CSV table of C-alpha atoms in Angstrom, one decimal:
chain,number,residue,atom,x,y,z
A,1,UNK,CA,-14.2,7.4,-11.0
A,2,UNK,CA,-10.9,7.4,-12.8
A,3,UNK,CA,-8.8,6.2,-9.9
A,4,UNK,CA,-5.7,7.7,-8.3
A,5,UNK,CA,-3.3,9.1,-10.8
A,6,UNK,CA,0.4,10.0,-10.3
A,7,UNK,CA,2.8,12.0,-12.4
A,8,UNK,CA,5.4,11.3,-13.6
A,9,UNK,CA,5.5,7.5,-13.6
A,10,UNK,CA,9.3,7.5,-13.9
A,11,UNK,CA,11.9,10.0,-12.9
A,12,UNK,CA,15.7,9.8,-13.3
A,13,UNK,CA,17.7,12.5,-11.6
A,14,UNK,CA,21.2,13.3,-10.5
A,15,UNK,CA,22.2,13.4,-6.9
A,16,UNK,CA,21.6,16.8,-5.4
A,17,UNK,CA,18.8,17.8,-7.7
A,18,UNK,CA,15.3,18.5,-6.5
A,19,UNK,CA,12.3,16.5,-7.7
A,20,UNK,CA,8.5,17.0,-7.3
A,21,UNK,CA,5.8,14.3,-7.7
A,22,UNK,CA,2.1,14.9,-8.1
A,23,UNK,CA,-0.8,12.8,-7.0
A,24,UNK,CA,-4.5,13.3,-8.0
A,25,UNK,CA,-6.8,11.3,-5.7
A,26,UNK,CA,-10.1,9.9,-6.4
A,27,UNK,CA,-12.5,12.8,-6.5
A,28,UNK,CA,-14.3,13.5,-3.2
A,29,UNK,CA,-11.8,11.4,-1.2
A,30,UNK,CA,-10.8,13.5,1.8
A,31,UNK,CA,-7.7,11.6,2.9
A,32,UNK,CA,-4.5,11.3,0.9
A,33,UNK,CA,-1.5,9.3,1.7
A,34,UNK,CA,2.1,9.0,0.6
A,35,UNK,CA,4.1,5.7,1.0
A,36,UNK,CA,7.6,4.7,-0.1
A,37,UNK,CA,8.5,1.3,-1.4
A,38,UNK,CA,12.0,0.1,-1.8
A,39,UNK,CA,13.1,-3.1,-3.7
A,40,UNK,CA,11.9,-6.2,-1.9
A,41,UNK,CA,9.9,-4.4,0.7
A,42,UNK,CA,6.4,-3.5,1.3
A,43,UNK,CA,5.2,0.1,1.2
A,44,UNK,CA,6.1,2.3,4.2
A,45,UNK,CA,3.9,5.1,5.4
A,46,UNK,CA,5.4,8.6,4.9
A,47,UNK,CA,2.6,11.1,5.6
A,48,UNK,CA,-1.1,11.8,5.2
A,49,UNK,CA,-3.5,14.6,4.7
A,50,UNK,CA,-7.1,15.0,5.7
A,51,UNK,CA,-8.4,17.6,3.3
A,52,UNK,CA,-5.6,20.2,3.2
A,53,UNK,CA,-4.2,19.5,6.7
A,54,UNK,CA,-1.1,17.4,7.0
A,55,UNK,CA,-1.9,15.3,10.1
A,56,UNK,CA,1.1,13.1,10.5
A,57,UNK,CA,4.6,12.6,9.2
A,58,UNK,CA,6.7,9.5,9.6
A,59,UNK,CA,10.2,9.7,11.0
A,60,UNK,CA,11.2,8.4,7.5
A,61,UNK,CA,10.3,11.8,6.2
A,62,UNK,CA,13.5,13.8,6.6
A,63,UNK,CA,13.7,17.6,6.4
A,64,UNK,CA,14.5,17.2,2.7
A,65,UNK,CA,11.0,16.0,2.0
A,66,UNK,CA,8.0,18.2,2.0
A,67,UNK,CA,4.4,17.4,1.0
A,68,UNK,CA,1.5,19.7,0.3
A,69,UNK,CA,-2.2,19.5,-0.5
A,70,UNK,CA,-3.0,23.1,-0.9
A,71,UNK,CA,-6.7,22.9,-1.8
A,72,UNK,CA,-7.6,19.5,-0.4
A,73,UNK,CA,-7.5,18.0,-3.9
A,74,UNK,CA,-4.2,17.0,-5.5
A,75,UNK,CA,-0.9,16.7,-3.5
A,76,UNK,CA,2.7,17.2,-4.3
A,77,UNK,CA,5.7,15.5,-2.7
A,78,UNK,CA,9.0,17.3,-3.1
A,79,UNK,CA,12.5,15.9,-2.4
A,80,UNK,CA,15.2,18.4,-2.1
A,81,UNK,CA,18.9,17.6,-2.6
A,82,UNK,CA,18.2,14.0,-3.6
A,83,UNK,CA,20.4,11.2,-2.4
A,84,UNK,CA,20.9,7.8,-3.9
A,85,UNK,CA,19.1,6.3,-0.9
A,86,UNK,CA,15.9,8.2,-2.1
A,87,UNK,CA,15.7,5.8,-5.1
A,88,UNK,CA,12.3,4.0,-4.6
A,89,UNK,CA,8.8,3.8,-5.7
A,90,UNK,CA,6.6,6.6,-4.3
A,91,UNK,CA,3.0,5.5,-3.9
A,92,UNK,CA,0.0,7.7,-3.4
A,93,UNK,CA,-3.3,6.5,-2.0
A,94,UNK,CA,-6.6,8.1,-1.2
A,95,UNK,CA,-9.6,7.2,0.9
A,96,UNK,CA,-13.0,8.5,2.0
A,97,UNK,CA,-12.8,8.5,5.7
A,98,UNK,CA,-16.3,9.0,7.0
A,99,UNK,CA,-15.6,6.7,10.0
A,100,UNK,CA,-12.7,4.5,11.0
A,101,UNK,CA,-13.4,1.7,8.5
A,102,UNK,CA,-11.7,3.3,5.5
A,103,UNK,CA,-10.1,1.7,2.5
A,104,UNK,CA,-7.1,3.1,0.8
A,105,UNK,CA,-6.9,3.0,-3.0
A,106,UNK,CA,-3.5,3.3,-4.5
A,107,UNK,CA,-2.1,5.0,-7.6
A,108,UNK,CA,0.4,3.5,-10.1
A,109,UNK,CA,3.3,5.0,-8.3
A,110,UNK,CA,6.3,7.2,-9.3
A,111,UNK,CA,9.6,5.3,-9.7
A,112,UNK,CA,12.5,7.5,-8.8
A,113,UNK,CA,16.1,6.7,-9.6
A,114,UNK,CA,18.8,8.9,-8.3
A,115,UNK,CA,22.2,8.6,-10.0
B,1,UNK,CA,2.9,-0.8,17.2
B,2,UNK,CA,1.4,-3.1,14.7
B,3,UNK,CA,3.4,-5.4,12.5
B,4,UNK,CA,2.8,-7.9,9.7
B,5,UNK,CA,4.8,-11.0,8.8
B,6,UNK,CA,4.5,-12.8,5.5
B,7,UNK,CA,6.6,-15.9,6.0
B,8,UNK,CA,6.9,-16.9,2.4
B,9,UNK,CA,9.1,-14.6,0.2
B,10,UNK,CA,8.4,-16.6,-3.0
B,11,UNK,CA,5.9,-19.3,-3.8
B,12,UNK,CA,5.6,-21.3,-7.1
B,13,UNK,CA,2.5,-23.1,-8.0
B,14,UNK,CA,1.2,-24.8,-11.2
B,15,UNK,CA,-1.7,-23.3,-13.0
B,16,UNK,CA,-4.9,-24.8,-11.8
B,17,UNK,CA,-3.5,-25.7,-8.4
B,18,UNK,CA,-4.8,-24.2,-5.2
B,19,UNK,CA,-3.0,-21.4,-3.4
B,20,UNK,CA,-2.6,-20.2,0.2
B,21,UNK,CA,-0.5,-17.2,1.1
B,22,UNK,CA,0.2,-16.7,4.8
B,23,UNK,CA,-0.1,-13.6,6.8
B,24,UNK,CA,0.4,-13.1,10.5
B,25,UNK,CA,-0.2,-9.8,12.2
B,26,UNK,CA,0.6,-8.3,15.6
B,27,UNK,CA,-1.8,-5.7,17.0
B,28,UNK,CA,-3.2,-5.3,20.5
B,29,UNK,CA,-6.8,-4.6,19.5
B,30,UNK,CA,-9.1,-5.5,16.7
B,31,UNK,CA,-7.2,-5.1,13.5
B,32,UNK,CA,-8.4,-4.1,10.1
B,33,UNK,CA,-6.8,-6.4,7.5
B,34,UNK,CA,-6.2,-6.0,3.8
B,35,UNK,CA,-4.7,-7.9,0.9
B,36,UNK,CA,-3.3,-6.0,-2.0
B,37,UNK,CA,-1.7,-7.3,-5.2
B,38,UNK,CA,1.0,-5.6,-7.2
B,39,UNK,CA,2.0,-6.4,-10.7
B,40,UNK,CA,5.6,-5.5,-11.8
B,41,UNK,CA,6.1,-1.8,-12.0
B,42,UNK,CA,2.5,-1.1,-10.9
B,43,UNK,CA,0.7,0.3,-7.9
B,44,UNK,CA,-1.3,-1.8,-5.5
B,45,UNK,CA,-4.8,-3.2,-6.2
B,46,UNK,CA,-7.1,-4.1,-3.4
B,47,UNK,CA,-8.1,-7.7,-3.4
B,48,UNK,CA,-10.2,-7.9,-0.2
B,49,UNK,CA,-10.5,-6.4,3.3
B,50,UNK,CA,-11.7,-7.4,6.8
B,51,UNK,CA,-13.2,-5.0,9.2
B,52,UNK,CA,-15.6,-7.1,11.3
B,53,UNK,CA,-18.3,-9.7,11.1
B,54,UNK,CA,-18.0,-12.8,9.0
B,55,UNK,CA,-14.4,-14.0,9.3
B,56,UNK,CA,-14.3,-15.5,5.8
B,57,UNK,CA,-14.2,-12.6,3.3
B,58,UNK,CA,-14.5,-12.8,-0.5
B,59,UNK,CA,-12.6,-10.6,-2.8
B,60,UNK,CA,-12.0,-10.0,-6.4
B,61,UNK,CA,-10.6,-12.5,-8.9
B,62,UNK,CA,-11.8,-15.4,-6.9
B,63,UNK,CA,-9.7,-14.8,-3.9
B,64,UNK,CA,-10.9,-15.3,-0.3
B,65,UNK,CA,-9.2,-14.8,3.1
B,66,UNK,CA,-10.0,-16.0,6.6
B,67,UNK,CA,-9.4,-14.0,9.7
B,68,UNK,CA,-8.4,-16.2,12.7
B,69,UNK,CA,-8.0,-14.1,15.8
B,70,UNK,CA,-6.6,-17.0,17.9
B,71,UNK,CA,-3.8,-17.5,15.4
B,72,UNK,CA,-3.4,-13.8,14.5
B,73,UNK,CA,-3.6,-14.8,10.9
B,74,UNK,CA,-5.3,-13.6,7.7
B,75,UNK,CA,-4.4,-16.1,5.1
B,76,UNK,CA,-5.3,-15.6,1.4
B,77,UNK,CA,-6.6,-18.5,-0.6
B,78,UNK,CA,-7.6,-19.3,-4.1
B,79,UNK,CA,-8.9,-22.7,-5.2
B,80,UNK,CA,-7.5,-22.6,-8.8
B,81,UNK,CA,-4.7,-20.3,-9.8
B,82,UNK,CA,-4.5,-18.7,-13.2
B,83,UNK,CA,-1.4,-17.6,-15.0
B,84,UNK,CA,-2.5,-14.0,-14.7
B,85,UNK,CA,-2.3,-14.3,-10.9
B,86,UNK,CA,1.5,-14.1,-11.0
B,87,UNK,CA,2.3,-11.0,-9.1
B,88,UNK,CA,3.4,-9.9,-5.6
B,89,UNK,CA,0.9,-10.0,-2.8
B,90,UNK,CA,1.0,-7.8,0.3
B,91,UNK,CA,-0.9,-8.2,3.5
B,92,UNK,CA,-1.5,-5.1,5.5
B,93,UNK,CA,-3.0,-4.1,8.9
B,94,UNK,CA,-4.6,-0.9,9.8
B,95,UNK,CA,-5.1,-0.1,13.4
B,96,UNK,CA,-8.7,0.4,14.6
B,97,UNK,CA,-9.9,2.9,17.1
B,98,UNK,CA,-9.9,5.9,14.7
B,99,UNK,CA,-6.3,5.4,13.6
B,100,UNK,CA,-6.9,3.1,10.6
B,101,UNK,CA,-5.1,5.6,8.5
B,102,UNK,CA,-1.6,4.2,8.8
B,103,UNK,CA,-1.3,0.9,7.0
B,104,UNK,CA,1.5,-1.4,8.0
B,105,UNK,CA,2.5,-3.8,5.2
B,106,UNK,CA,4.3,-7.1,5.2
B,107,UNK,CA,7.3,-7.6,2.9
B,108,UNK,CA,5.2,-9.4,0.3
B,109,UNK,CA,5.1,-12.8,-1.2
B,110,UNK,CA,6.0,-13.2,-4.9
B,111,UNK,CA,3.8,-15.7,-6.7
B,112,UNK,CA,5.1,-17.5,-9.8
B,113,UNK,CA,2.7,-19.6,-11.8
B,114,UNK,CA,4.0,-22.4,-13.9
B,115,UNK,CA,2.0,-23.5,-17.0
């Protein structure tokens, strides 16, 4: 069990560019989550997958954001036409949801800075 | 919708002193409660969790928390703080009834430890 990994750890981009982040969950975890954390705040839920199905998206997730988990393993989060307000830490978490008492384990995060 | 309040934005304690971090939640049914810790620039590490049963739960690094339904609280405690405990602490609630997936976090409490 190597834990949840995220790549890259840091990303600096210019406004209007597209960026893509990757998350590799703990193996055999069937649920994968994306959260966003801005300075001085707690993480906020963005979206989650059960296996390859995206089951819920927060209203925080504008049309410029898209997430995929094509084979039910790793996931990608893409932000198109980045804006300065997208600057944040993007956290990925995974869990093994066999029943409702699940525990989410977080990765180290990807810190995005949009100039 | 559930919510979490962490009344203390910043707490400073001396090394060796006891610690209590407050957490109040709002949720209409039985909550699932978590404490996570975040070191600067890092992801979140799970300290402890409460699903049901004994209201006093033990976690890693010598931390414990007590669930008090009557006060809607889940305060985190440690009898003797170490310098390495300096970090930001987040309380989170996950709804029960099959929808535990979406964690709602408080804004966090930053802990400073004086030598």
